[in-house]
JSON list of C-alpha atoms in Angstrom, two decimals:
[
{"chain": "P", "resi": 968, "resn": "UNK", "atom": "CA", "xyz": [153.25, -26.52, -25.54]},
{"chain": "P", "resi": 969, "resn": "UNK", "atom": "CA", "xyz": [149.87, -28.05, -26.57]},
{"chain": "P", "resi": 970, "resn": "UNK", "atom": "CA", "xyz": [146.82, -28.05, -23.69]},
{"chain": "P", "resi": 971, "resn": "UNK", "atom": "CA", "xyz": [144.41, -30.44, -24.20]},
{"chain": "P", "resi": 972, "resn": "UNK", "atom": "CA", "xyz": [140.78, -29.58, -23.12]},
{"chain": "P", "resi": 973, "resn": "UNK", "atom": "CA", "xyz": [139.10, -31.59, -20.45]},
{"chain": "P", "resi": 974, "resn": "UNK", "atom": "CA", "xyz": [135.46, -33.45, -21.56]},
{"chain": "P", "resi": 975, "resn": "UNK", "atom": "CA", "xyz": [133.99, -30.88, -19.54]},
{"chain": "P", "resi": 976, "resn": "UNK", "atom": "CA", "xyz": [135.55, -28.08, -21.46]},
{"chain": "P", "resi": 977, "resn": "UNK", "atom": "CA", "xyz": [134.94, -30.15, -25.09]},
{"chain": "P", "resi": 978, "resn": "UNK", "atom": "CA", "xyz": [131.42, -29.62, -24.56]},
{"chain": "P", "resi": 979, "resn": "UNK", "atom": "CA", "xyz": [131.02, -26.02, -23.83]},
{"chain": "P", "resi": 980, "resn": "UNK", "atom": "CA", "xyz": [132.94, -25.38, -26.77]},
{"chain": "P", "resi": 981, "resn": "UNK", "atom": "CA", "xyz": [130.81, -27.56, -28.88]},
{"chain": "P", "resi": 982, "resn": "UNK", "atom": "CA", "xyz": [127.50, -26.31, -27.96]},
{"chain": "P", "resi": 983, "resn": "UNK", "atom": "CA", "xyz": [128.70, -22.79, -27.72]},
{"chain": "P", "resi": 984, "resn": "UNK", "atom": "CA", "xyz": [130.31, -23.21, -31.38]},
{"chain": "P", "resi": 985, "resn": "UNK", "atom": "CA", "xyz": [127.32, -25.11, -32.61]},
{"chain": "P", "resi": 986, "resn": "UNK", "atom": "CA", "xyz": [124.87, -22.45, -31.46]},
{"chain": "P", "resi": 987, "resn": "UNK", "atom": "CA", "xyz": [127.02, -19.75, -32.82]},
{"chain": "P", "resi": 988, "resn": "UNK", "atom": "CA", "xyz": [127.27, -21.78, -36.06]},
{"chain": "P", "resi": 989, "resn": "UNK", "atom": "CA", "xyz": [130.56, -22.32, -36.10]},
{"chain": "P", "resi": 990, "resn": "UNK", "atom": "CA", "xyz": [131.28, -25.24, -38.25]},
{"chain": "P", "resi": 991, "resn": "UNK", "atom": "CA", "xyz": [135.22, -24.92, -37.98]},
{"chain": "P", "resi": 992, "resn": "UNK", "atom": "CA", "xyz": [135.43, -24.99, -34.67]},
{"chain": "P", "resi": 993, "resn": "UNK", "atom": "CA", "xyz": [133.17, -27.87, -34.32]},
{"chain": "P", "resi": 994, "resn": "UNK", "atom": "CA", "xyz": [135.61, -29.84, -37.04]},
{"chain": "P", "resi": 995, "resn": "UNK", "atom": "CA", "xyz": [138.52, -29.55, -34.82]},
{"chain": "P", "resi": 996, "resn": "UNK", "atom": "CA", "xyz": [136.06, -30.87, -31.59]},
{"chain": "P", "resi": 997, "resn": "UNK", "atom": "CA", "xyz": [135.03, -34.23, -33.72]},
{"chain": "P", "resi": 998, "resn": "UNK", "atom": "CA", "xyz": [137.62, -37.61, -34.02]},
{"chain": "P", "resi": 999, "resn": "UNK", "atom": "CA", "xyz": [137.54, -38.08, -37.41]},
{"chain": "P", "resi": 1000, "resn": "UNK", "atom": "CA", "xyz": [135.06, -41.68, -37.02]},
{"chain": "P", "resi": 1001, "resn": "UNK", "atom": "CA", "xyz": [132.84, -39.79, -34.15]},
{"chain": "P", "resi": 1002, "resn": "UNK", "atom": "CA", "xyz": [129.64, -42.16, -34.33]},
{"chain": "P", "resi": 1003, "resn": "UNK", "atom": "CA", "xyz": [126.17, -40.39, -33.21]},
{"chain": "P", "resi": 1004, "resn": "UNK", "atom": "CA", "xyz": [123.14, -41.52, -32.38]},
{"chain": "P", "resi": 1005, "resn": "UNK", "atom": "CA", "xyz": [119.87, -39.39, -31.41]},
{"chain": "P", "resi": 1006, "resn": "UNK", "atom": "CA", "xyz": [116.18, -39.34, -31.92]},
{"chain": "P", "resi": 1007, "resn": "UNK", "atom": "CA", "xyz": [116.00, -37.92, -35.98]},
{"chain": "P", "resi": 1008, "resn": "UNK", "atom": "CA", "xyz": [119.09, -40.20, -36.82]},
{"chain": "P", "resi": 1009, "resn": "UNK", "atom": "CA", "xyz": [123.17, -41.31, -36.57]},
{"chain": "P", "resi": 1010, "resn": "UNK", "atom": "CA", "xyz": [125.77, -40.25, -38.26]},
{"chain": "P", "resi": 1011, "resn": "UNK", "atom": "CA", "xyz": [129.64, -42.07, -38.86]},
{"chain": "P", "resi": 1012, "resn": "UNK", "atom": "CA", "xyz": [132.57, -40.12, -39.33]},
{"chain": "P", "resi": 1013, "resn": "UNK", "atom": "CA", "xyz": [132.86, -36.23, -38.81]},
{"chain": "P", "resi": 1014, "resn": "UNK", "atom": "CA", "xyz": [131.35, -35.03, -42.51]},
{"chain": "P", "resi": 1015, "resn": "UNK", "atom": "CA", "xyz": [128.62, -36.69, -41.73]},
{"chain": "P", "resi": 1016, "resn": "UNK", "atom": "CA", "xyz": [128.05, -35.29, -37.84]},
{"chain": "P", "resi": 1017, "resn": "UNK", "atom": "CA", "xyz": [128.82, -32.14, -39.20]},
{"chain": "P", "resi": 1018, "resn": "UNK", "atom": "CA", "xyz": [126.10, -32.61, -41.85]},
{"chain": "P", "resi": 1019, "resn": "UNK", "atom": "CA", "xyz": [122.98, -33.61, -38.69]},
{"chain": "P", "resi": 1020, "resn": "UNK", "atom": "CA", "xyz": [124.74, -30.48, -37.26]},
{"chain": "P", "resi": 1021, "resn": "UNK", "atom": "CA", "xyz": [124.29, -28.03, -39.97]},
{"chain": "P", "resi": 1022, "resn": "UNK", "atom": "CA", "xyz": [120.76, -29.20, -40.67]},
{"chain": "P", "resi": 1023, "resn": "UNK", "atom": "CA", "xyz": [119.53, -28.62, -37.33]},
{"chain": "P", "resi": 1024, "resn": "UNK", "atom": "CA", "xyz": [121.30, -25.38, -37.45]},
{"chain": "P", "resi": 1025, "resn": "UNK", "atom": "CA", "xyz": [119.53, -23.98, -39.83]},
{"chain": "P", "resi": 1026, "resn": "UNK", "atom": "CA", "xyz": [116.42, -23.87, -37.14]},
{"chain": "P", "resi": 1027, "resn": "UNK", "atom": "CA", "xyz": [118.73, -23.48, -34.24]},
{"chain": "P", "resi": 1028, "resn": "UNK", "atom": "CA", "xyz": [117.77, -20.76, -32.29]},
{"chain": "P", "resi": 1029, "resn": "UNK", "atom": "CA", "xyz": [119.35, -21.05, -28.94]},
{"chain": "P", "resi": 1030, "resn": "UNK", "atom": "CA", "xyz": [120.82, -23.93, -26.41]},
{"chain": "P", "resi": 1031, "resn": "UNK", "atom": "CA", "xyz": [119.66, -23.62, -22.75]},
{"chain": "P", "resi": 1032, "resn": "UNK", "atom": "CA", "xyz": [121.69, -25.70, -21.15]},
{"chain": "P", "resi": 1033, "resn": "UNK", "atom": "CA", "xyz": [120.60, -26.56, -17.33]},
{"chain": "P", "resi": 1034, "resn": "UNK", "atom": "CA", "xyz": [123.15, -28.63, -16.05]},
{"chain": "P", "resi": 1035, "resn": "UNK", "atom": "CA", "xyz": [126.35, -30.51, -17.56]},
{"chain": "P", "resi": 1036, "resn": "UNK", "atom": "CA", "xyz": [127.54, -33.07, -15.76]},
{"chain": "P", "resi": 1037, "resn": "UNK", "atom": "CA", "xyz": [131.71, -34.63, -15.99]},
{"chain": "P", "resi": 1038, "resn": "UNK", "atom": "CA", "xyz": [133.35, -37.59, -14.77]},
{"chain": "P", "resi": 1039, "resn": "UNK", "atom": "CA", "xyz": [136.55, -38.61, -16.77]},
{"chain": "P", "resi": 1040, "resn": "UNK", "atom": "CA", "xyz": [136.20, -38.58, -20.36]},
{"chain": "P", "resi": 1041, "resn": "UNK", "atom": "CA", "xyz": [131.96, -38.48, -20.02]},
{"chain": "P", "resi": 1042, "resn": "UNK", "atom": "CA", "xyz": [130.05, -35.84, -20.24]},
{"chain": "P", "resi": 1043, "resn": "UNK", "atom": "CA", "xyz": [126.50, -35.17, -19.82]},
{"chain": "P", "resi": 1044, "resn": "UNK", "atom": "CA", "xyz": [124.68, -32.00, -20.88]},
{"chain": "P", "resi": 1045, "resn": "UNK", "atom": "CA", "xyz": [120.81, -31.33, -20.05]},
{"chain": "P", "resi": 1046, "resn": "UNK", "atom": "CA", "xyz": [119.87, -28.33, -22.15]},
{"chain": "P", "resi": 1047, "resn": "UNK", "atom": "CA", "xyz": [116.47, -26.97, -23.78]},
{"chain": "P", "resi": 1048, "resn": "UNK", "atom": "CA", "xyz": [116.82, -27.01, -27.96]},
{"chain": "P", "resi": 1049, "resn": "UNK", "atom": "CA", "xyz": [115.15, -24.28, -29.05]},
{"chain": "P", "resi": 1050, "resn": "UNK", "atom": "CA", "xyz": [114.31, -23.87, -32.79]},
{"chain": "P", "resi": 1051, "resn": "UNK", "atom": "CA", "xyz": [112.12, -21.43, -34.61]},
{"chain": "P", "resi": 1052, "resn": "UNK", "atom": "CA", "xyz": [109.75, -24.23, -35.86]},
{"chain": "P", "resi": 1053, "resn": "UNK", "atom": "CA", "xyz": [108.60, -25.87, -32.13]},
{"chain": "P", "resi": 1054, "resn": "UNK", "atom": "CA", "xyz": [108.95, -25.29, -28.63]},
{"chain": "P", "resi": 1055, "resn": "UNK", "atom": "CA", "xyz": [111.85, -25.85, -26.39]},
{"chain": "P", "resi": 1056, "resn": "UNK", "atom": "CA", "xyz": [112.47, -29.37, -26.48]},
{"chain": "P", "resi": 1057, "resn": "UNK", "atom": "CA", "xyz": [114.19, -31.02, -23.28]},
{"chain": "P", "resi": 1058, "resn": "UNK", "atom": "CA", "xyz": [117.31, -33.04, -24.63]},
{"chain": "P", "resi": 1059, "resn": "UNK", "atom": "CA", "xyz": [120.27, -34.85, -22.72]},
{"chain": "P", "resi": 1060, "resn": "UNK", "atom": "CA", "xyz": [123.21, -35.13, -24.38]},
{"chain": "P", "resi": 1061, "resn": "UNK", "atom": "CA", "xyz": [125.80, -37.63, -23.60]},
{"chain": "P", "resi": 1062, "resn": "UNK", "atom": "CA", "xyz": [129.50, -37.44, -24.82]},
{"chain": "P", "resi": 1063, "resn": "UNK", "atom": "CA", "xyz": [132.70, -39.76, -24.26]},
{"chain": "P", "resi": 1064, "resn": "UNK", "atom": "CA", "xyz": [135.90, -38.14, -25.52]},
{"chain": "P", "resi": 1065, "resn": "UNK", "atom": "CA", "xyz": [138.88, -40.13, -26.61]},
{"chain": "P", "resi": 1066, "resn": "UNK", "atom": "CA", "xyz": [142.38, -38.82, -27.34]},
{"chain": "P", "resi": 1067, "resn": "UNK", "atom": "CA", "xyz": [141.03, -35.29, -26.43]},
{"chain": "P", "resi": 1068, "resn": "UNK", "atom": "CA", "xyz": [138.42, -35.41, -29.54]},
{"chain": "P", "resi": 1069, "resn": "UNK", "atom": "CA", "xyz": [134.95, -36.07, -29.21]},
{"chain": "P", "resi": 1070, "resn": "UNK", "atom": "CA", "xyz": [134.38, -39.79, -30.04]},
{"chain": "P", "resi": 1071, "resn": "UNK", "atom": "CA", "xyz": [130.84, -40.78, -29.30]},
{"chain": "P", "resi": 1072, "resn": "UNK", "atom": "CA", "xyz": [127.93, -38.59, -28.99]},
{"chain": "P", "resi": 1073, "resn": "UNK", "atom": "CA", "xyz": [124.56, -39.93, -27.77]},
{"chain": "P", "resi": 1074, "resn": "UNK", "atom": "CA", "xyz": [121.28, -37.54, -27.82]},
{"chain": "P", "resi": 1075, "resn": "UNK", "atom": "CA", "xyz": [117.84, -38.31, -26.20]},
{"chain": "P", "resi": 1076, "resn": "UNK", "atom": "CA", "xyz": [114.57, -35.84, -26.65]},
{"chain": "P", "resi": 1077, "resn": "UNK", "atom": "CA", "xyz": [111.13, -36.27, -27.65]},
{"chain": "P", "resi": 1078, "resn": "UNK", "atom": "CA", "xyz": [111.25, -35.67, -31.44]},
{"chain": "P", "resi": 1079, "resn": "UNK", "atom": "CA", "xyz": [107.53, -34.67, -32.41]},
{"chain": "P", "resi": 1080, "resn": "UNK", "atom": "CA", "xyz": [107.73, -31.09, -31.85]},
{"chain": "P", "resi": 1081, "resn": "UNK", "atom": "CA", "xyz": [110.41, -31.15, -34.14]},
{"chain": "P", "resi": 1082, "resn": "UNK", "atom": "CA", "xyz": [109.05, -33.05, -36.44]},
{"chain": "P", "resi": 1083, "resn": "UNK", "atom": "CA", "xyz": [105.85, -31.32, -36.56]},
{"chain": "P", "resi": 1084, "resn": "UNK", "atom": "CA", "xyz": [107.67, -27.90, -37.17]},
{"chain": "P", "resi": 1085, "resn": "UNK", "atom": "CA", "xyz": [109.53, -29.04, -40.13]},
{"chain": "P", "resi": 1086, "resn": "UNK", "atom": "CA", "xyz": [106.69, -30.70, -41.96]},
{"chain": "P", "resi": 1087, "resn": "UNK", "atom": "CA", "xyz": [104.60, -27.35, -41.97]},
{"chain": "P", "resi": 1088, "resn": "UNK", "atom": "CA", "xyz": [108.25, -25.11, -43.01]},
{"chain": "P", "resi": 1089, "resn": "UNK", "atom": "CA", "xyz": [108.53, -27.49, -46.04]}
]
């Protein structure tokens, strides 16, 4: 018998398996044509999600999540990204989840400190 994970439950596993860097376990979170949309840029279809993923990863120190929020198949997650080129940046992360993948994914934060970090590691 197959159990299929509430919203709620979708998004602890992804940002626990994106902080841990675990790319496989993110794969089988994704619908194959998730669409994203956040502040350094969008991304169709699960290769490239995965790709945004990885290439914040690479900075990806720790998620500090604050609150997550459920109702249905939405999800919202208020969590401090922190990276080892800026300070903790405040993000909200909004997901709607659709045949028990993730289908959207919507993320809001001031980019700059980001930004900033990665223009003096290059």
């Amino acid at each position: 018998m197959t159990t299929t994970k509430t919203a709620r439950e979708l998004a602890e596993t992804y940002f626990s398996a994106w902080e841990a860097g675990d790319f496989d376990t993110l794969r089988g979170l994704l619908a194959e044509d998730v669409d994203f949309v956040g502040a350094l840029g969008t991304a169709s279809g699960i290769e490239e999600a995965l790709g945004g993923l990885k290439g914040l990863g690479q900075v990806l120190e720790k998620i500090d999540v604050k609150v997550r929020v459920a109702e249905g198949d939405e999800v919202i997650t208020w969590f401090e990204l922190c990276s080892t080129v800026a300070p903790p940046a405040p993000t909200a992360n909004w997901m709607h989840v659709e045949n028990g993948k993730i289908a959207r994914i919507r993320v809001t934060f001031d980019p700059r400190g980001l930004l900033a970090g990665f223009e003096k590691k290059s």
